[in-house]
Structure formats: structure tokens, C-alpha cells
Amino acid sequence: MTSPDLAERPGALDSRPGAEWWRTAVIYQIYPRSFADSSGDGIGDLPGVTAHIDDLVELGVDALWLSPFQRSPQKDAGYDVADYCDVDPLFGTLRDFDTMLDATHARGIRIIVDLVPNHSSDQHVWFQAALAAGPGSPERARYLFREGKGTHGQLPPNNWESVFGGPAWTRVVEADGTPGQWYLHLFDSTQPDFDWSNEEVREEFRRILRFWLDRGVDGFRVDVAHGLIKAAGLPDYTPPAEADSMGGEEPDVPYWGQPGVHEVYRDWHRILDEYTGDRALCAEAWRPTADDTALWVRPDEMHQAFNFPYLQTEWDAAELRTVISESLRAFPAVGAPSTWVLSNHDVVRHASRLALTAVNPQGHGIGPLSVGKPIADVGLRRARAASTVMLALPGSAYIYQGEELGLPEVVDLPDDARQDPTWFRTAGERYGRDGCRVPIPWSSSAPAYGFSPTGISWLPQPATWAALARDAQIDDPGSTLSLYRALLAARRERELGGGSLTWLEGYPDRVLAFQNGNVTVIANIGSAPFAVPHGNVIATSGPIHDGMLPVDTAIWLEVDEA
Ligand code: GLC
């Protein structure tokens, strides 16, 4: 079934040409396996999403991004796709997808889906055909097979490391039982990289884009968008010690940010333009600076690119001022919005990350034996303040499920519960990303906090989460959920997403102060309370005492005219 054009629906979205919803939208990331489980198997599913759409309407978001739900052996939680055009039975059926999409659109909310073009699952028919067909075949040419080094080809073709740890190459056994070629996998060995210099690969992804566009999706979040093209000759590369997993701080890597990647997105942009209704592409491209990230959103490429330089900025006023200023110069310089983000399914949740006291590279995660573990109440206070700042910034913003509840990273997951390939490929040296993926709590007294009717949950939920459940927060004006609802309502009403930022003069260095429209935003990142100007308080991330803004607190004010 193809979804009818948005304009024909009740509650139709604004799909006029030029409306460009993605420039200002607040987009809520659903990580389906941890959102809501309707079947009771302990893994969230698409009917679970449909059942909670009204809760997301009430929260006040404009669109949803769904992490992968396509057919997959789930070796990397669905980022190992075996069939790009079907729903994995774990999550439901294509009919469930259509029902969810229709229900979402009927409420004026858009949906973007995850597209994973850098690699497939090793169970994809193409990879199975490549194994069977042997060296030199057109089937192998869809992936990156190479002969090994050494007299018997027993050494990998180069020294690249997998993002999840260990070598980025695996040797296959050929049909006659002898050790054979090696294939490249920047991620797990079950995730072979495609060869994007092969026109057949390009054509296949055009088909996949059209499949979902025809079904009515509003766009795609593009996984590993900086990784598709590898430098000619696959030269050796050694990352710095303690590097971020996705290369976010390395300028010059033979598999990240190669110039040829941009032509792929120009091609996709033209495909999206064939469709009505303002569809959008969002790049997951981990790059060192806003200027570099902005290359992905030049006018004929993608529409959004996650602002990871912002996500990776510490809780420090000077650094925040710099990254925000650079972002609001670099993205508009190419005609794009900045796409703000603080959390997702690959990073330590910001309610914990902002209170870490030791370096923690992206992707490494934290666990029971980590040094520099966060103090929970400091983390939550900072997270609420950081979100209060982010949601006042002009541009688009992404929220990761559960951050509106103030969920922390789960640090004490038992070893035998962990599932991230990072944990296995580094023999437990890196905890990985499971701690930000624990199923979210809906109801404080229900089994699995309302996540699943049977009480089963694919990762164990902490005993402390009853107090964080949605139903425990919804009527509490001081809760994190109430804060997000207030911020999102005021952001929409005052059109802050389409506004502009002016830094305010005369504030101490460690106080961030800016104006967007009629809203004055002040964040105290110092060490002593700060006296705020008189005015109408629109929202505050924590209690104000006698006109003093406490440390790690942010406020939105309509300041009285002098
Ligand atoms: C992206 C995803 C991450 C996944 C990886 C490999 O970074 O966000 O979860 O493991 O790509 O697909």
C-alpha cells in the first residue's frame, strides 16, 4: 500500500513547496527495540510506536526518526540489514509500518527512517552470493574483497581497525575449503562494506530510497554518511590512542569524509526532489568541525547533518559559545540549518555524559569499572540546563527517546546482559553503547515499567527508574518531562527554530546569555549563583531562589523593558 499524499489527509501537514519543515523541526528519535513492546517478547515493535503516538503529540515534537526496523539478524541491533525493503518480524510487518505512518501523519507528525548504505548484513543475499561466486566475480565486486598480504595471503590487506575494535578485515573460506580473500568491514565482521564505486550498488540504493519514498516517508537519516567512499589503494591508517569510535575528531582518515562521497548525496537529493511534500535527508557524519560537517548540507546535498561538534562539547561556557557561534556561521553559509543534538543511541546519555570526570571517547561507554563515573544529580541538573539551551537555538533539534524523562546512562548493567558488538570485539575493554539503550519507563508500577506487557525487557531496567516513568512525571510541574513540554510549546509558539541568536553583552564569562526573538536565555555554567534580570519566566531548568539562578541552571525569560 502506498500512503496517499499528505495534503489529502485529515490533519494534513504543511507540504507547500518552500515550507521546509526540516529547517526548524524538533525530531524525536525512536530506538524501536527499546521504545514500547506490544507483543511481550521484551523487544519494542512498530505497533508499540503506534500505541504511543498521542504521547509524542502531547510532548510537542514535529517528526520522528526511527532507527532500523528492517529485516536483520540483529548483530548490531538492526544496523546490519539483510533486506532493506521489509520489516523484521521482531518489529512487525510492512502493514504495521503503514498503520504507524498513517496514524503519525494523521496527527501532523512526519516520519524519517534510517538508511544504512555503508554496509549490509553478511546474511544479505548479495553477500551470500559474493561468498558463493568466488574471487573476481561481479558478485564480489559489490563489496570490498581483497587478497591478503604475506606469502600465503595470510595477513589482512591493510592495518585498518574496526570501529567496534579488532581488525576491519575478515578472511573467507572459499568454496573448495581453502582460506581465501579478505573482506572489509568498518564495523562488525557481520557488516561487510559495500563498494560504492560500483554502479550496481548505487542503483540498488536508488531503488531502496524509492521504495520508502513511495510508501510515504518524509525522509531518511543516513547511517555512517561520511564512510561510503574509501581512499584509492586503501592506504594504512592508525588512529590516535583513545580516539572516538566514529573518527569525530580526526581530520584526515582514508575511510571517513573522502570527497567522492558527496556525489552520492547529490544523486539522492535529485531523487527526493522527484517527490512531492518536502522530503529530507539527514547525515550521520562525525566530523571535527561545523565547517566540515556543513559540507554534507550544501544546497544540492543533504538537508540536515547532526551537529556532532556541538554534542561533543563539554559543559563549559566558553566552548559552548564558540561551537554555537561557529555552527551559526558555518551552516547558514551553505544555506542549511544547524541540527542540534545532545543524545542518541551511540553516545553516553547527556544526563550522565555532562558530569563525567574522565575522558570517555565516543562509543566506548561507561560501566561498573570505569573511572570518572558521573554523579547522578549533577548530571541531571546539567542535562536539563543543556536541553533548555539547545531548544532555544535557531535551527532543527533532535531528542533521543528518554531524554525527556531525564534518563541517565545505565552504568551497572551486568556483563552477561551486554549486547553491543563493541563489548565482545574488545573483550570487555570497552563497555560500548548498551547503557543508553535500556528500554524506557512508561508506568511506575507496571511490569517492565509499562515497556512490555510481560515484564520482559531485552536489557534490564534499573530499580530506580520507577520515579522516572512517564506517568510519575506527567503531572509534576517540576519534572523533566514538564520542562521539555514547556520548552517545546514555547519554542513553537515563539518560532524560535526560525529565529536568530544574538549574544548578550555584560554577562560573566561563565554565564551563557543570548537573545532569540523575545526570549532571553541565560545559563549559569559557573560556580556561584547569578542574579537574573527581572522579567516573565517562560521556563526554567531548576528552581530560582530570590531571583538568583543556581549553578548548572538555565532559564528562558521575557525581560521587562528598561
Ligand atoms: C551508526 C549507528 C550505529 C551503528 C553503526 C554501524 O553509527 O548509529 O548504531 O552501530 O552506524 O551501522
Coordinates of C-alpha atoms and ligand atoms in Angstrom, one line a residue:
M1 CA 0.0 0.0 0.0
T2 CA 1.2 3.4 -0.8
S3 CA 0.4 6.2 1.6
P4 CA -1.7 8.9 -0.1
D5 CA -0.2 12.3 -0.5
L6 CA 0.0 14.2 2.8
A7 CA -2.1 17.0 1.5
E8 CA -5.1 14.7 1.1
R9 CA -5.1 13.5 4.7
P10 CA -7.2 14.8 7.6
G11 CA -4.9 16.9 9.8
A12 CA -2.6 17.3 6.7
L13 CA 0.9 18.5 7.2
D14 CA 2.1 21.7 5.6
S15 CA 3.7 20.3 2.4
R16 CA 3.6 23.5 0.4
P17 CA 6.8 24.0 -1.6
G18 CA 9.1 26.2 0.4
A19 CA 7.7 25.3 3.8
E20 CA 10.8 23.2 4.5
W21 CA 9.7 21.8 7.8
W22 CA 13.1 20.3 8.5
R23 CA 14.8 23.7 9.0
T24 CA 13.1 24.2 12.3
A25 CA 11.6 20.8 13.3
V26 CA 12.1 19.1 16.6
I27 CA 12.6 15.4 15.7
Y28 CA 12.2 12.6 18.3
Q29 CA 14.5 9.6 17.8
I30 CA 12.7 6.3 18.4
Y31 CA 15.0 3.4 19.0
P32 CA 12.3 0.8 18.3
R33 CA 13.7 -2.1 20.3
S34 CA 13.6 0.0 23.5
F35 CA 10.6 2.2 23.0
A36 CA 7.4 0.1 23.5
D37 CA 6.9 -3.6 23.2
S38 CA 3.3 -4.6 22.2
S39 CA 4.0 -8.4 21.7
G40 CA 5.5 -9.1 25.1
D41 CA 8.8 -10.6 23.8
G42 CA 10.9 -7.9 25.5
I43 CA 11.8 -6.1 22.3
G44 CA 9.9 -3.0 21.3
D45 CA 8.0 -3.0 18.0
L46 CA 6.1 -0.9 15.5
P47 CA 2.6 -1.4 17.0
G48 CA 4.2 -0.2 20.2
V49 CA 5.1 3.0 18.5
T50 CA 1.6 3.4 17.1
A51 CA 0.1 2.9 20.6
H52 CA 2.2 5.9 21.9
I53 CA 1.8 8.4 19.2
D54 CA -0.5 10.6 21.2
D55 CA 2.1 10.8 24.0
L56 CA 4.5 12.2 21.4
V57 CA 1.9 14.7 20.2
E58 CA 1.5 15.8 23.7
L59 CA 5.2 16.1 24.2
G60 CA 5.1 18.5 21.2
V61 CA 7.5 17.1 18.6
D62 CA 7.2 17.7 14.9
A63 CA 8.7 14.5 13.5
L64 CA 10.0 11.0 14.4
W65 CA 13.2 9.3 13.3
L66 CA 13.1 5.5 13.6
S67 CA 16.3 3.6 14.0
P68 CA 16.3 0.4 11.8
F69 CA 13.4 -2.0 11.9
Q70 CA 14.2 -3.7 8.6
R71 CA 15.0 -7.4 8.3
S72 CA 18.2 -8.1 10.1
P73 CA 20.0 -10.8 12.2
Q74 CA 20.3 -8.1 14.8
K75 CA 24.1 -8.5 15.3
D76 CA 24.3 -4.7 15.6
A77 CA 20.8 -4.0 16.8
G78 CA 19.4 -3.7 13.3
Y79 CA 22.3 -1.7 11.7
D80 CA 23.1 -5.0 9.9
V81 CA 20.4 -5.1 7.3
A82 CA 19.6 -8.3 5.4
D83 CA 16.6 -6.9 3.5
Y84 CA 16.2 -3.2 3.1
C85 CA 12.6 -3.3 1.9
D86 CA 10.9 -5.4 4.6
V87 CA 10.2 -5.2 8.3
D88 CA 11.9 -7.6 10.6
P89 CA 9.3 -9.9 12.2
L90 CA 10.7 -8.8 15.6
F91 CA 9.2 -5.4 14.9
G92 CA 6.1 -6.4 13.0
T93 CA 5.1 -6.2 9.3
L94 CA 5.0 -3.8 6.5
R95 CA 1.3 -3.4 7.2
D96 CA 2.2 -2.4 10.8
F97 CA 4.6 0.2 9.3
D98 CA 1.9 1.6 7.1
T99 CA -0.5 1.8 10.0
M100 CA 2.1 3.6 12.1
L101 CA 2.9 6.0 9.2
D102 CA -0.8 6.8 8.6
A103 CA -1.5 7.3 12.3
T104 CA 1.5 9.6 12.6
H105 CA 0.7 11.7 9.5
A106 CA -2.9 12.0 10.6
R107 CA -1.7 13.8 13.7
G108 CA 0.5 16.1 11.7
I109 CA 3.8 14.4 12.6
R110 CA 6.4 13.3 10.0
I111 CA 8.5 10.2 9.9
I112 CA 12.0 9.7 8.7
V113 CA 13.6 6.2 8.6
D114 CA 17.1 5.0 9.0
L115 CA 19.0 4.1 5.8
V116 CA 22.2 2.0 6.2
P117 CA 24.2 2.3 3.0
N118 CA 27.8 1.8 4.1
H119 CA 27.4 -2.0 4.7
S120 CA 24.8 -4.7 4.7
S121 CA 24.4 -7.8 6.9
D122 CA 26.5 -10.8 5.9
Q123 CA 23.1 -12.5 5.6
H124 CA 22.1 -10.2 2.7
V125 CA 21.5 -12.2 -0.5
W126 CA 24.2 -10.1 -2.2
F127 CA 26.9 -11.1 0.4
Q128 CA 25.9 -14.7 0.4
A129 CA 26.1 -14.6 -3.5
A130 CA 29.5 -13.0 -3.2
L131 CA 30.8 -15.8 -0.9
A132 CA 29.5 -18.4 -3.3
A133 CA 30.7 -16.8 -6.5
G134 CA 34.4 -16.5 -5.7
P135 CA 37.2 -14.1 -6.4
G136 CA 37.0 -11.9 -9.5
S137 CA 33.2 -12.3 -9.8
P138 CA 30.7 -9.4 -10.3
E139 CA 29.1 -10.6 -7.0
R140 CA 32.3 -9.9 -5.1
A141 CA 32.7 -6.5 -6.7
R142 CA 29.6 -5.2 -4.8
Y143 CA 31.7 -5.4 -1.6
L144 CA 35.4 -4.8 -0.8
F145 CA 37.1 -8.1 -1.2
R146 CA 40.9 -8.1 -1.5
E147 CA 43.8 -10.6 -1.5
G148 CA 45.7 -10.8 1.8
K149 CA 49.3 -9.8 2.2
G150 CA 52.1 -12.2 3.1
T151 CA 53.3 -15.2 1.1
H152 CA 50.1 -17.1 1.5
G153 CA 47.7 -14.1 1.8
Q154 CA 47.5 -14.8 5.5
L155 CA 47.7 -11.2 6.5
P156 CA 44.9 -8.6 6.2
P157 CA 45.2 -6.2 3.1
N158 CA 45.9 -3.2 5.4
N159 CA 46.0 -2.2 9.1
W160 CA 42.5 -0.7 9.4
E161 CA 40.7 -1.3 12.7
S162 CA 37.0 -1.8 13.1
V163 CA 35.0 0.9 14.8
F164 CA 34.0 -1.7 17.3
G165 CA 37.6 -2.9 17.9
G166 CA 39.7 -5.5 16.3
P167 CA 40.7 -5.8 12.7
A168 CA 38.5 -4.4 9.9
W169 CA 39.1 -7.4 7.7
T170 CA 37.9 -11.0 7.9
R171 CA 39.2 -13.8 5.7
V172 CA 36.7 -16.1 4.0
V173 CA 36.9 -19.8 3.3
E174 CA 36.5 -20.4 -0.5
A175 CA 34.1 -22.9 -1.9
D176 CA 36.9 -25.5 -2.2
G177 CA 37.6 -25.2 1.6
T178 CA 40.8 -23.2 1.3
P179 CA 41.5 -19.9 3.0
G180 CA 40.7 -17.2 0.5
Q181 CA 40.2 -13.4 0.1
W182 CA 39.5 -10.9 2.8
Y183 CA 36.5 -8.5 3.0
L184 CA 36.4 -5.1 4.6
H185 CA 34.0 -4.3 7.5
L186 CA 34.5 -1.0 9.2
F187 CA 32.1 -2.3 11.9
D188 CA 31.4 -5.9 12.9
S189 CA 32.5 -8.9 10.8
T190 CA 28.8 -9.4 10.1
Q191 CA 28.6 -6.0 8.4
P192 CA 30.6 -6.1 5.1
D193 CA 31.2 -2.7 3.5
F194 CA 29.7 -2.1 0.0
D195 CA 32.0 -0.9 -2.8
W196 CA 30.4 2.5 -3.6
S197 CA 32.5 2.8 -6.8
N198 CA 30.2 0.1 -8.2
E199 CA 27.3 1.4 -10.2
E200 CA 25.2 -1.6 -9.3
V201 CA 25.4 -0.6 -5.6
R202 CA 24.3 2.9 -6.4
E203 CA 21.4 1.7 -8.5
E204 CA 20.3 -0.6 -5.7
F205 CA 20.1 2.2 -3.2
R206 CA 18.2 4.4 -5.6
R207 CA 15.6 1.6 -5.7
I208 CA 15.6 1.3 -1.8
L209 CA 15.1 5.1 -1.5
R210 CA 12.2 5.0 -3.9
F211 CA 10.6 2.0 -2.1
W212 CA 10.3 4.0 1.2
L213 CA 9.5 7.3 -0.5
D214 CA 6.7 5.6 -2.4
R215 CA 5.4 4.3 0.9
G216 CA 5.2 7.9 2.1
V217 CA 8.2 8.5 4.4
D218 CA 9.3 12.1 4.9
G219 CA 13.0 11.4 4.6
F220 CA 16.0 9.4 5.8
R221 CA 18.6 9.6 8.5
V222 CA 21.7 8.3 6.6
D223 CA 23.9 6.0 8.7
V224 CA 27.7 6.5 8.5
A225 CA 27.2 9.1 5.8
H226 CA 30.9 10.0 6.0
G227 CA 32.1 6.5 5.3
L228 CA 30.9 5.2 2.0
I229 CA 33.9 6.1 -0.1
K230 CA 37.4 4.8 0.8
A231 CA 40.7 6.3 -0.4
A232 CA 42.1 4.8 -3.5
G233 CA 44.5 1.9 -2.7
L234 CA 43.2 1.6 0.8
P235 CA 46.3 3.0 2.5
D236 CA 47.2 2.1 6.1
Y237 CA 45.9 4.3 8.9
T238 CA 46.5 4.3 12.6
P239 CA 44.0 6.3 14.7
P240 CA 45.4 8.2 17.7
A241 CA 45.2 6.5 21.1
E242 CA 41.8 6.9 22.7
A243 CA 40.2 8.1 19.5
D244 CA 36.4 8.5 19.2
S245 CA 35.0 5.4 17.6
M246 CA 33.5 7.2 14.6
G247 CA 36.5 9.4 13.9
G248 CA 34.8 12.5 15.1
E249 CA 38.0 14.3 15.9
E250 CA 40.3 13.1 13.2
P251 CA 40.6 15.4 10.1
D252 CA 42.3 13.0 7.7
V253 CA 41.3 9.4 7.6
P254 CA 41.2 7.2 4.4
Y255 CA 37.7 5.9 5.2
W256 CA 36.0 9.0 6.6
G257 CA 35.0 12.1 4.7
Q258 CA 36.5 11.2 1.4
P259 CA 35.5 13.9 -1.2
G260 CA 33.8 11.4 -3.6
V261 CA 31.1 10.7 -1.0
H262 CA 29.3 13.9 -1.8
E263 CA 28.3 12.9 -5.3
V264 CA 26.2 10.0 -3.8
Y265 CA 24.1 12.6 -1.9
R266 CA 23.7 14.9 -4.9
D267 CA 22.2 11.9 -6.7
W268 CA 19.8 11.2 -3.8
H269 CA 18.8 14.8 -3.5
R270 CA 17.6 14.6 -7.1
I271 CA 15.6 11.5 -6.3
L272 CA 13.9 13.2 -3.3
D273 CA 13.1 16.2 -5.5
E274 CA 11.1 13.9 -7.7
Y275 CA 8.6 13.5 -4.9
T276 CA 6.0 16.0 -3.5
G277 CA 5.9 17.0 0.1
D278 CA 9.3 18.3 1.1
R279 CA 11.3 15.2 2.0
A280 CA 14.7 15.4 3.7
L281 CA 18.0 13.6 4.2
C282 CA 19.9 13.9 7.5
A283 CA 23.6 12.9 7.6
E284 CA 25.2 11.0 10.4
A285 CA 28.7 12.3 9.6
W286 CA 31.1 12.6 12.5
R287 CA 33.5 15.4 11.6
P288 CA 35.8 17.6 13.6
T289 CA 34.3 21.0 12.9
A290 CA 31.0 22.6 12.0
D291 CA 32.6 23.8 8.7
D292 CA 33.5 20.3 7.8
T293 CA 30.0 18.9 8.8
A294 CA 28.4 21.7 6.7
L295 CA 29.9 20.1 3.5
W296 CA 27.2 17.4 3.8
V297 CA 24.4 20.0 3.6
R298 CA 25.4 22.1 0.7
P299 CA 22.4 23.2 -1.3
D300 CA 22.3 20.1 -3.6
E301 CA 23.2 17.5 -1.0
M302 CA 21.5 16.6 2.3
H303 CA 19.1 18.8 4.2
Q304 CA 20.4 18.3 7.7
A305 CA 23.6 16.9 9.3
F306 CA 23.8 16.2 13.0
N307 CA 25.9 18.8 14.8
F308 CA 28.2 16.4 16.5
P309 CA 30.9 19.1 17.3
Y310 CA 28.1 20.6 19.5
L311 CA 27.2 17.2 21.0
Q312 CA 30.8 16.6 21.8
T313 CA 31.3 20.0 23.5
E314 CA 31.9 19.9 27.3
W315 CA 29.8 21.7 29.8
D316 CA 31.8 24.8 29.5
A317 CA 30.5 28.3 28.7
A318 CA 33.4 29.4 26.5
E319 CA 33.5 26.2 24.5
L320 CA 29.7 26.3 24.0
R321 CA 29.8 29.9 22.9
T322 CA 32.5 29.0 20.4
V323 CA 30.8 26.0 18.9
I324 CA 27.3 27.7 18.8
S325 CA 28.8 30.7 17.0
E326 CA 30.8 28.6 14.6
S327 CA 27.7 26.5 13.8
L328 CA 25.5 29.5 13.2
R329 CA 28.1 30.8 10.8
A330 CA 29.1 27.5 9.0
F331 CA 25.6 26.0 8.3
P332 CA 23.8 29.2 7.2
A333 CA 26.8 29.9 5.0
V334 CA 25.7 26.9 2.8
G335 CA 22.0 27.7 3.2
A336 CA 21.4 24.9 5.8
P337 CA 20.1 24.9 9.4
S338 CA 22.2 23.7 12.3
T339 CA 20.8 20.4 13.5
W340 CA 21.4 20.4 17.3
V341 CA 21.6 17.1 19.2
L342 CA 22.8 16.1 22.7
S343 CA 22.0 12.4 22.8
N344 CA 21.4 9.4 20.6
H345 CA 21.8 5.6 20.8
D346 CA 25.6 5.7 20.2
V347 CA 26.7 8.1 23.0
V348 CA 26.6 8.2 26.8
R349 CA 23.2 9.9 27.6
H350 CA 23.8 13.6 28.3
A351 CA 22.2 13.3 31.8
S352 CA 25.4 11.3 32.6
R353 CA 27.9 12.5 30.0
L354 CA 27.9 16.1 31.1
A355 CA 29.0 15.0 34.6
L356 CA 31.8 12.6 33.6
T357 CA 35.1 13.4 35.3
A358 CA 37.4 11.5 33.0
V359 CA 37.9 11.4 29.2
N360 CA 35.4 9.0 27.6
P361 CA 35.8 8.6 23.9
Q362 CA 32.5 8.3 21.9
G363 CA 31.4 4.7 21.6
H364 CA 33.5 3.4 24.5
G365 CA 30.7 3.7 27.0
I366 CA 30.8 3.5 30.8
G367 CA 30.3 0.6 33.2
P368 CA 31.0 -0.6 36.7
L369 CA 34.8 -0.4 36.5
S370 CA 35.1 2.9 34.5
V371 CA 36.9 5.8 36.0
G372 CA 35.3 9.2 36.2
K373 CA 31.7 7.9 36.6
P374 CA 29.1 10.7 36.8
I375 CA 27.3 12.0 40.0
A376 CA 23.7 11.5 39.1
D377 CA 22.2 14.7 40.4
V378 CA 24.9 16.9 38.9
G379 CA 24.4 15.1 35.5
L380 CA 20.6 15.6 35.6
R381 CA 20.9 19.3 36.6
R382 CA 23.3 19.9 33.7
A383 CA 21.3 17.9 31.2
R384 CA 18.2 19.9 32.0
A385 CA 20.1 23.1 31.6
A386 CA 21.8 21.9 28.4
S387 CA 18.4 21.0 26.9
T388 CA 17.0 24.3 27.9
V389 CA 19.8 26.0 26.0
M390 CA 19.6 23.7 23.0
L391 CA 15.8 24.1 22.5
A392 CA 16.2 27.8 22.3
L393 CA 18.7 27.7 19.5
P394 CA 17.7 28.5 15.9
G395 CA 17.6 25.5 13.6
S396 CA 16.4 22.0 14.0
A397 CA 16.9 19.8 17.1
Y398 CA 16.8 16.0 17.8
I399 CA 15.7 14.5 21.0
Y400 CA 16.6 10.9 21.9
Q401 CA 13.8 8.8 23.5
G402 CA 14.0 9.0 27.2
E403 CA 16.0 12.2 27.5
E404 CA 12.6 14.0 28.1
L405 CA 12.4 11.8 31.2
G406 CA 15.9 12.7 32.3
L407 CA 17.1 9.1 31.9
P408 CA 20.7 8.6 32.9
E409 CA 23.1 6.2 31.2
V410 CA 22.7 2.8 32.9
V411 CA 26.2 2.2 34.3
D412 CA 25.7 -1.0 36.2
L413 CA 24.4 -3.4 33.5
P414 CA 25.7 -6.9 34.3
D415 CA 28.3 -8.2 31.9
D416 CA 26.2 -11.1 30.7
A417 CA 23.4 -8.7 29.7
R418 CA 25.6 -6.6 27.3
Q419 CA 24.9 -7.0 23.6
D420 CA 26.9 -4.2 21.8
P421 CA 29.4 -5.8 19.5
T422 CA 32.0 -3.3 20.9
W423 CA 31.9 -5.2 24.2
F424 CA 32.7 -8.6 22.5
R425 CA 35.2 -7.3 20.0
T426 CA 37.3 -5.6 22.7
A427 CA 36.9 -8.5 25.1
G428 CA 35.2 -6.2 27.6
E429 CA 37.8 -3.5 27.5
R430 CA 35.1 -1.1 26.1
Y431 CA 31.6 -1.3 27.6
G432 CA 30.0 0.0 24.4
R433 CA 26.6 1.6 24.0
D434 CA 24.1 -0.7 25.8
G435 CA 23.8 1.8 28.7
C436 CA 22.0 4.3 26.6
R437 CA 19.7 1.7 25.0
V438 CA 17.8 0.4 28.0
P439 CA 14.0 0.2 27.4
I440 CA 12.3 3.3 28.6
P441 CA 9.8 3.5 31.5
W442 CA 6.2 4.5 30.9
S443 CA 4.4 3.5 34.1
S444 CA 6.0 3.3 37.5
S445 CA 4.1 0.3 38.8
A446 CA 3.6 -1.8 35.7
P447 CA 5.8 -4.8 34.8
A448 CA 8.9 -3.5 32.9
Y449 CA 7.6 -0.1 33.8
G450 CA 5.0 -0.5 31.1
F451 CA 7.6 -1.1 28.4
S452 CA 6.3 -4.7 27.8
P453 CA 3.1 -6.4 29.0
T454 CA 5.0 -9.5 30.2
G455 CA 7.7 -7.6 32.1
I456 CA 10.4 -8.9 29.8
S457 CA 13.0 -6.4 28.7
W458 CA 15.9 -7.2 26.4
L459 CA 18.2 -5.2 28.7
P460 CA 17.4 -5.0 32.4
Q461 CA 15.9 -1.7 33.7
P462 CA 17.3 -0.2 36.9
A463 CA 15.2 -0.4 40.1
T464 CA 15.5 3.4 40.4
W465 CA 13.5 4.1 37.2
A466 CA 10.0 3.9 38.7
A467 CA 10.4 7.5 39.7
L468 CA 11.4 8.5 36.2
A469 CA 8.5 6.7 34.5
R470 CA 6.3 9.0 32.3
D471 CA 3.2 8.6 34.5
A472 CA 5.2 9.7 37.6
Q473 CA 6.3 12.8 35.8
I474 CA 3.4 13.9 33.7
D475 CA 1.5 15.9 36.5
D476 CA 4.6 17.1 38.3
P477 CA 5.4 20.6 37.2
G478 CA 9.0 20.3 38.3
S479 CA 9.7 17.1 36.3
T480 CA 12.0 16.8 33.4
L481 CA 9.0 15.8 31.2
S482 CA 7.1 19.0 32.2
L483 CA 10.2 21.0 31.4
Y484 CA 10.5 19.5 27.9
R485 CA 6.8 20.1 27.3
A486 CA 7.1 23.7 28.3
L487 CA 10.2 24.3 26.3
L488 CA 8.7 22.7 23.2
A489 CA 5.4 24.6 23.4
A490 CA 7.2 27.9 23.9
R491 CA 9.7 27.2 21.1
R492 CA 6.8 26.5 18.7
E493 CA 4.7 29.5 19.8
R494 CA 7.6 31.9 19.6
E495 CA 9.0 30.4 16.5
L496 CA 12.5 30.0 17.9
G497 CA 13.6 27.4 15.4
G498 CA 13.3 30.0 12.7
G499 CA 14.7 32.8 14.8
S500 CA 18.2 34.1 15.1
L501 CA 20.7 34.3 18.0
T502 CA 22.3 37.4 19.4
W503 CA 24.9 37.0 22.3
L504 CA 24.1 39.4 25.2
E505 CA 27.0 41.6 26.4
G506 CA 27.8 42.3 30.0
Y507 CA 27.5 38.8 31.5
P508 CA 30.2 37.0 33.3
D509 CA 32.4 34.6 31.2
R510 CA 30.8 31.5 32.7
V511 CA 27.3 32.7 32.1
L512 CA 25.9 31.9 28.6
A513 CA 23.4 34.6 27.6
F514 CA 21.6 35.2 24.3
Q515 CA 18.5 36.5 22.8
N516 CA 16.3 34.7 20.3
G517 CA 13.2 36.7 19.3
N518 CA 11.6 37.9 22.5
V519 CA 13.3 35.2 24.6
T520 CA 16.3 35.8 26.7
V521 CA 18.2 32.7 27.5
I522 CA 20.6 32.6 30.4
A523 CA 22.6 29.5 31.6
N524 CA 24.8 29.6 34.7
I525 CA 27.8 27.3 34.0
G526 CA 29.9 29.0 36.7
S527 CA 30.4 28.2 40.3
A528 CA 28.2 30.7 42.1
P529 CA 24.5 31.7 41.8
F530 CA 23.8 34.6 39.4
A531 CA 21.2 37.3 39.6
V532 CA 18.9 37.2 36.7
P533 CA 17.2 40.3 35.2
H534 CA 13.5 40.9 36.1
G535 CA 11.0 39.5 33.7
N536 CA 8.4 36.9 32.9
V537 CA 9.8 33.4 33.4
I538 CA 8.9 31.2 30.4
A539 CA 10.7 28.1 31.6
T540 CA 13.5 27.2 34.0
S541 CA 15.5 24.1 34.2
G542 CA 15.6 24.3 38.0
P543 CA 14.2 26.3 40.9
I544 CA 15.2 30.0 41.1
H545 CA 15.7 31.4 44.7
D546 CA 15.3 35.1 45.3
G547 CA 16.0 36.0 41.7
M548 CA 19.2 34.0 41.8
L549 CA 19.9 31.4 39.0
P550 CA 21.7 28.5 40.7
V551 CA 24.8 26.8 39.2
D552 CA 24.1 24.4 36.3
T553 CA 20.7 26.0 35.7
A554 CA 19.2 27.7 32.6
I555 CA 16.2 30.0 32.2
W556 CA 14.0 31.4 29.4
L557 CA 12.8 34.9 30.2
E558 CA 10.8 37.7 28.6
V559 CA 12.8 40.5 30.1
D560 CA 11.0 43.7 31.3
E561 CA 11.7 46.8 29.1
A562 CA 14.2 49.0 31.0
Ligands
GLC1 C1 26.0 4.2 13.1 C2 24.8 3.8 14.0 C3 25.4 2.8 15.0 C4 25.8 1.6 14.2 C5 26.9 2.0 13.1 C6 27.0 0.9 12.1 O1 27.0 4.9 13.8 O2 24.3 4.9 14.6 O3 24.4 2.5 16.0 O4 26.4 0.7 15.1 O5 26.4 3.1 12.4 O6 25.9 0.8 11.3

